[in-house]
Short mmCIF file of C-alpha atoms in Angstrom, two decimals:
data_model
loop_
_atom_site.label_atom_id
_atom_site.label_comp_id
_atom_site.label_asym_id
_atom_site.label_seq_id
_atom_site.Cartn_x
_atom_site.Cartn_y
_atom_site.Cartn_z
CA UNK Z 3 0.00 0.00 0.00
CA UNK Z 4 1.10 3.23 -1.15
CA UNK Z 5 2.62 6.02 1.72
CA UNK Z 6 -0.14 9.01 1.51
CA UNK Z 7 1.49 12.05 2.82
CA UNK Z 8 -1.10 14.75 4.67
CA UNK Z 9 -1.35 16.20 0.97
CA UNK Z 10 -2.76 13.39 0.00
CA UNK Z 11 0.57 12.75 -2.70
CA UNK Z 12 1.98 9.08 -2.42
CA UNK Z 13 6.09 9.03 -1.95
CA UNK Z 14 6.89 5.31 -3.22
CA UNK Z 15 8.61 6.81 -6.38
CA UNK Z 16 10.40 9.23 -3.36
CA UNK Z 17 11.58 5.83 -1.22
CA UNK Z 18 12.73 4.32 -4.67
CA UNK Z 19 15.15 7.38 -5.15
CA UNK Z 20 16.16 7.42 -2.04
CA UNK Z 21 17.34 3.42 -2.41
CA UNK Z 22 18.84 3.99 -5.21
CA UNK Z 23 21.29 7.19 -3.84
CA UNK Z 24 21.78 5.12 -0.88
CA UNK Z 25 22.90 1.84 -2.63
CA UNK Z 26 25.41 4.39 -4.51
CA UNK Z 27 26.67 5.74 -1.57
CA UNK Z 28 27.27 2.20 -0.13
CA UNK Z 29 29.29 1.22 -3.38
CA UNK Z 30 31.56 3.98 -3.19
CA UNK Z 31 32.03 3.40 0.88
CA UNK Z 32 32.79 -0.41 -0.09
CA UNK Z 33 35.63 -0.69 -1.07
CA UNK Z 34 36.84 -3.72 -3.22
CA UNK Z 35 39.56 -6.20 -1.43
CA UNK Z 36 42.85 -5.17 -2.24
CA UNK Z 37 46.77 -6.49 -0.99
CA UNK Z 38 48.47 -4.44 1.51
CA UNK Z 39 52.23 -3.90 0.03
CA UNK Z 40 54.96 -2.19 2.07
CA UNK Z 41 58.82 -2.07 1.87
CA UNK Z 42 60.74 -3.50 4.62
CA UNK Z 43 64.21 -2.68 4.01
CA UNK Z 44 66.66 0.66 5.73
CA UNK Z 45 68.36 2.34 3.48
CA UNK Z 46 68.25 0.01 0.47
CA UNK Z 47 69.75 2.46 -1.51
CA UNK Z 48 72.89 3.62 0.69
CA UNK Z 49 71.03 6.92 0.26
CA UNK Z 50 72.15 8.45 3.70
CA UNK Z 51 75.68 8.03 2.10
CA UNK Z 52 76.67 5.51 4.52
CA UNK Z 53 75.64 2.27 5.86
CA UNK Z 54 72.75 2.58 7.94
CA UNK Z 55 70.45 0.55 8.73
CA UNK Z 56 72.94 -1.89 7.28
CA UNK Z 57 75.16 -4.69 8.83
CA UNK Z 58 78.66 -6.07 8.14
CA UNK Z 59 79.59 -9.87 7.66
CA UNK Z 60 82.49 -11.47 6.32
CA UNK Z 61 85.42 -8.53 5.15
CA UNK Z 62 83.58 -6.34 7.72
CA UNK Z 63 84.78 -2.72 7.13
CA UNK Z 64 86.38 -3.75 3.35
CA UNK Z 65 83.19 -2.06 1.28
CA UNK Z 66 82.46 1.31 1.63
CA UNK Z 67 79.11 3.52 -0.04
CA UNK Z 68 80.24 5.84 -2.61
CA UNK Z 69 78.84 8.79 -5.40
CA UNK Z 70 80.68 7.09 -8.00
CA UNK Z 71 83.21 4.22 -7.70
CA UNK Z 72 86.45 5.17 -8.54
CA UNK Z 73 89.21 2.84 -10.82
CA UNK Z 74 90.71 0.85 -8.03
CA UNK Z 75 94.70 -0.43 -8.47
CA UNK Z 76 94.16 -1.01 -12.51
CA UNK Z 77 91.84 1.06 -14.24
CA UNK Z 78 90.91 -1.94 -16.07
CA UNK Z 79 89.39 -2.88 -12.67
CA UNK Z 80 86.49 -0.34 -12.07
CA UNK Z 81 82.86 -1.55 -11.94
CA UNK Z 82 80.55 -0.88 -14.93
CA UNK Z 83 78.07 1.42 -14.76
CA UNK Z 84 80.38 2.87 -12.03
CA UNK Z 85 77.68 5.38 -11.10
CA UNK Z 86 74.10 5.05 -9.47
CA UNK Z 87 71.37 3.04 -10.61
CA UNK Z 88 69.24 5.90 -9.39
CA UNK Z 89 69.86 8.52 -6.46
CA UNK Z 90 73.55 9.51 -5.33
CA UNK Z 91 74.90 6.66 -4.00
CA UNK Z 92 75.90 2.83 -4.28
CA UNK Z 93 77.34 0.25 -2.19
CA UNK Z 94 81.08 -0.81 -3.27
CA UNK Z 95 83.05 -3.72 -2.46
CA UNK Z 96 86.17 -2.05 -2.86
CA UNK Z 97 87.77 -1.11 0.91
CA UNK Z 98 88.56 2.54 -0.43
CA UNK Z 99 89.22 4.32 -3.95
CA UNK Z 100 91.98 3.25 -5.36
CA UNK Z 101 91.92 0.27 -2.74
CA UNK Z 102 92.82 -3.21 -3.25
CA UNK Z 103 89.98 -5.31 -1.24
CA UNK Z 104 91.38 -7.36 1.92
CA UNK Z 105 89.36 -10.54 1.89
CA UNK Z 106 87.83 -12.29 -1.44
CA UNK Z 107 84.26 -12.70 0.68
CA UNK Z 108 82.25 -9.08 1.39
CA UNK Z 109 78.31 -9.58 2.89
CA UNK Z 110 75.92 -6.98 4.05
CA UNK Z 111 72.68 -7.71 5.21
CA UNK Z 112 69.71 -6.44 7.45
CA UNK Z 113 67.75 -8.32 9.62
CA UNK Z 114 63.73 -7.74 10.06
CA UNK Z 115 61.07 -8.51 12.22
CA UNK Z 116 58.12 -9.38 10.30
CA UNK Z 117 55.79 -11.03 13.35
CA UNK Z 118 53.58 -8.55 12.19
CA UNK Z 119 52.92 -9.83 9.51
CA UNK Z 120 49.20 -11.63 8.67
CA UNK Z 121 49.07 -14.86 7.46
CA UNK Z 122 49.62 -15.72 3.81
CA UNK Z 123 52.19 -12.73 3.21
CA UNK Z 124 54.88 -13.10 0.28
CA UNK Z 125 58.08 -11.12 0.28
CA UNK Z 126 59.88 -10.16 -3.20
CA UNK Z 127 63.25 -9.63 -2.60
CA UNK Z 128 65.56 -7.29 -5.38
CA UNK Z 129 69.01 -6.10 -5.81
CA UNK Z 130 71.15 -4.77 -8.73
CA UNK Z 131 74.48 -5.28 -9.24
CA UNK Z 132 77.14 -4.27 -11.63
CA UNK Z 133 80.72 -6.20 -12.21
CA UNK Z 134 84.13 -5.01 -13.58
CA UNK Z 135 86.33 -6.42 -16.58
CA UNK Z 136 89.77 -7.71 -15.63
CA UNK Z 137 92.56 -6.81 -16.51
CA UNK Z 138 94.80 -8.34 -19.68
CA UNK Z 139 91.99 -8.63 -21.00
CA UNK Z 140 90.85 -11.41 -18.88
CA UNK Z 141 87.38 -11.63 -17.70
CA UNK Z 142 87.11 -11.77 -13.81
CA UNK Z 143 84.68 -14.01 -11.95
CA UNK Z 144 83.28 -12.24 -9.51
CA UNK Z 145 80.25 -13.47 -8.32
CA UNK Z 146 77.40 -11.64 -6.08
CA UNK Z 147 73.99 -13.13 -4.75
CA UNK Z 148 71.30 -12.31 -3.09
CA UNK Z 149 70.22 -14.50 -0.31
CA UNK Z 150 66.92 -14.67 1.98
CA UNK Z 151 66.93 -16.37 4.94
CA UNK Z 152 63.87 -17.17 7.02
CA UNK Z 153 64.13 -17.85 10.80
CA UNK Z 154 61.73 -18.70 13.53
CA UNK Z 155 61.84 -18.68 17.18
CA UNK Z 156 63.16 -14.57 17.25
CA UNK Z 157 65.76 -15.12 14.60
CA UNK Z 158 67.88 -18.19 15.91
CA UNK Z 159 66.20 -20.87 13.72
CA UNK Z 160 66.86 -21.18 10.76
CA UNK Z 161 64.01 -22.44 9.06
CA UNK Z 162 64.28 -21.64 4.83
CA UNK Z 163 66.66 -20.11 2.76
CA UNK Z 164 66.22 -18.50 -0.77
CA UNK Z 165 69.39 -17.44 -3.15
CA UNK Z 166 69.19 -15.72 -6.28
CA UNK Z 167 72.80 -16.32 -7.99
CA UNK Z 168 75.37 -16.67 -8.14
CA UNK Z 169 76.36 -14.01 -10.80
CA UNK Z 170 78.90 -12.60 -12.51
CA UNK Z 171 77.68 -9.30 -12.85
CA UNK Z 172 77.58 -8.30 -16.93
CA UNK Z 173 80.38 -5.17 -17.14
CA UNK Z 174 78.53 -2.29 -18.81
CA UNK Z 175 74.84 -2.26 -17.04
CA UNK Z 176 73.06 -3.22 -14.37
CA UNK Z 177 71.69 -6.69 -13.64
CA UNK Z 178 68.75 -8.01 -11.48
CA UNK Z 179 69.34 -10.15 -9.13
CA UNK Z 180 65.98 -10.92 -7.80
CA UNK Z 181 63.22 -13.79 -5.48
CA UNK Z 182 59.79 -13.09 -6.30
CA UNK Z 183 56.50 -14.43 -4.34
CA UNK Z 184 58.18 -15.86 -1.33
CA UNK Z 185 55.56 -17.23 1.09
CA UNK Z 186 56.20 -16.47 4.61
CA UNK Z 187 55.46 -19.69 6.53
CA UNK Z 188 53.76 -19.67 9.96
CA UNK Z 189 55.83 -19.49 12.54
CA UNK Z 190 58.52 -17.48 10.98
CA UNK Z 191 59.25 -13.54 12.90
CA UNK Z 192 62.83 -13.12 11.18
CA UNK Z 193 63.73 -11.98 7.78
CA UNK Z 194 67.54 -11.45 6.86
CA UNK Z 195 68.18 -10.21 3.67
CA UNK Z 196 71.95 -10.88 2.52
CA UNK Z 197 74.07 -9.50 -0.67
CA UNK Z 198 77.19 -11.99 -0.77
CA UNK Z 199 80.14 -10.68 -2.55
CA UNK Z 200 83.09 -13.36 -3.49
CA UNK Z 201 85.94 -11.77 -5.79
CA UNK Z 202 87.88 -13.73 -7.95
CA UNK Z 203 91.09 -14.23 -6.05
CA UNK Z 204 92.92 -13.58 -8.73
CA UNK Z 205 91.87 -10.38 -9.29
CA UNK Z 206 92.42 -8.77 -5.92
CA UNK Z 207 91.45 -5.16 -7.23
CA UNK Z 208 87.98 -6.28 -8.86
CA UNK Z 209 84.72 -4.63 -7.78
CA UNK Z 210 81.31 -5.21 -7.40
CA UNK Z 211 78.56 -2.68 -7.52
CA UNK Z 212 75.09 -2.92 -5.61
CA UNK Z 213 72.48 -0.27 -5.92
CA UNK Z 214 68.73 -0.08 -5.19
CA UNK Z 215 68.01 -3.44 -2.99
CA UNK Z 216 64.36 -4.03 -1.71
CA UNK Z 217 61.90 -6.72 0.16
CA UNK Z 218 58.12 -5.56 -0.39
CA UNK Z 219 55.96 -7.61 1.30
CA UNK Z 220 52.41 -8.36 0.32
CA UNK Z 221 49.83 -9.16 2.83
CA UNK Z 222 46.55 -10.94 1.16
CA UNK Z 223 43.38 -9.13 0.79
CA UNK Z 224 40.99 -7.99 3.46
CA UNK Z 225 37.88 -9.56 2.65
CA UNK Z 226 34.79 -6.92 3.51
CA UNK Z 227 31.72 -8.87 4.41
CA UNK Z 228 28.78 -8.10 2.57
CA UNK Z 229 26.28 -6.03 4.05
CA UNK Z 230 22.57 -6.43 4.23
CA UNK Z 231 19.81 -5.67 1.91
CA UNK Z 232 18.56 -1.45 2.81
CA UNK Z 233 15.32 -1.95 3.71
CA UNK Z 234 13.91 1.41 3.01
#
C-alpha cells in the first residue's frame, strides 16, 4: 500500500530514489579487497651516504658507499656502470678508492622482524648489481647473490633459505638479481636479507657494484563482508 502524505501525494517513487542514492553511496564506501604492500628494508639504496640501517659480515669494514666508484689499483678494474642506478649513491666492495679489497668474501645484510605480519604474506626480494672487466683482457669471476633467509623462534632458527645467484655481474649495465613471491610460513618472525660478494682471487682489485636493494611484502586481501539488503 502506497505512503499518503497529509497532501494526500503518495512518496513510493520518493523511497525508490532514495534506495537507489543510498545503494550508490554504499558502493563507493565499499571498497573492493585489495593487498596491503609495504617495503621493509633501511636504506636500500645507501642513500644516507653511509651504511645505515645496514650490517657487516664477512670482510667487515672492506666495502664502503660511494657517489661514483672510482678505478681501483688497474683502471681496467672499475665496476661498470660505475655510477648510481638511481639517487647519489651505491654500495662498493672495494675497501677505499683506489683500494685493493682485503678478503675475497664481502656480505651486508639487514635483519627484520616481520611477526607482524598476517598470514599468507609473500616477500619479493631485489638487488642490482654491476661487475668489472679484468685486466689483460681477462674476464674476472666475480660473483654476487642475493640470499633470503627465514628464521623462527626470534631469529635463531633457521628455518628456509632462498638465493638468487650466483652471478657474474655483466660489465657495462646493471643486472637483477631478484626472489619473487616468497611465502612467509607460519611461525617465521625473522627476515635477513643478505648480498654476498666473493671476488675472484685472482683479481684482488675487482669490484662489485650494488644499488637499489628491496623486500616488499604483500599481505593478502581484506575480505569486507557483505552487508545487508537497505530496507527502506
Amino acid at each position: 500500500m502506497a505512503t499518503v502524505r497529509i497532501d494526500g501525494s503518495t512518496t513510493r517513487g520518493r523511497l525508490s530514489c532514495l534506495q537507489a542514492v543510498a545503494a550508490g553511496l554504499l558502493a563507493v564506501l565499499v571498497l573492493a579487497p585489495h593487498a596491503m604492500a609495504a617495503e621493509l628494508l633501511t636504506n636500500g639504496g645507501f642513500e644516507t651516504g653511509d651504511l645505515t640501517g645496514w650490517m657487516e659480515g664477512a670482510g667487515a669494514g672492506e666495502g664502503h658507499v660511494v657517489v661514483e666508484s672510482a678505478p681501483l689499483a688497474q683502471p681496467c678494474a672499475r665496476i661498470s656502470p660505475n655510477t648510481p642506478r638511481s639517487g647519489s649513491y651505491l654500495f662498493s666492495t672495494a675497501t677505499g678508492d683506489g683500494a685493493t679489497p682485503l678478503t675475497p668474501e664481502i656480505e651486508i645484510f639487514q635483519s627484520i622482524d616481520v611477526s607482524s605480519l598476517a598470514a599468507g604474506a609473500t616477500l619479493d626480494a631485489s638487488a642490482w648489481v654491476s661487475g668489472a672487466m679484468g685486466c689483460n683482457s681477462s674476464p674476472s669471476n666475480d660473483v654476487v647473490s642475493l640470499v633470503l633467509e627465514l628464521y623462527e623462534n626470534g631469529g635463531t632458527t633457521l628455518v628456509a633459505t632462498h638465493v638468487a645467484g650466483p652471478q657474474d655481474p655483466l660489465v657495462g649495465s646493471w643486472n637483477h638479481l631478484h626472489l619473487d613471491g616468497i611465502a612467509l610460513p607460519s611461525g617465521v618472525d625473522t627476515v635477513v636479507v643478505r648480498i654476498d660478494a666473493v671476488l675472484d682471487a685472482g683479481f684482488a682489485s675487482i669490484d662489485i657494484g650494488v644499488d637499489d636493494v628491496s623486500l616488499v611484502a604483500t599481505e593478502p586481501a581484506v575480505q569486507v563482508p557483505a552487508l545487508p539488503a537497505l530496507g527502506l
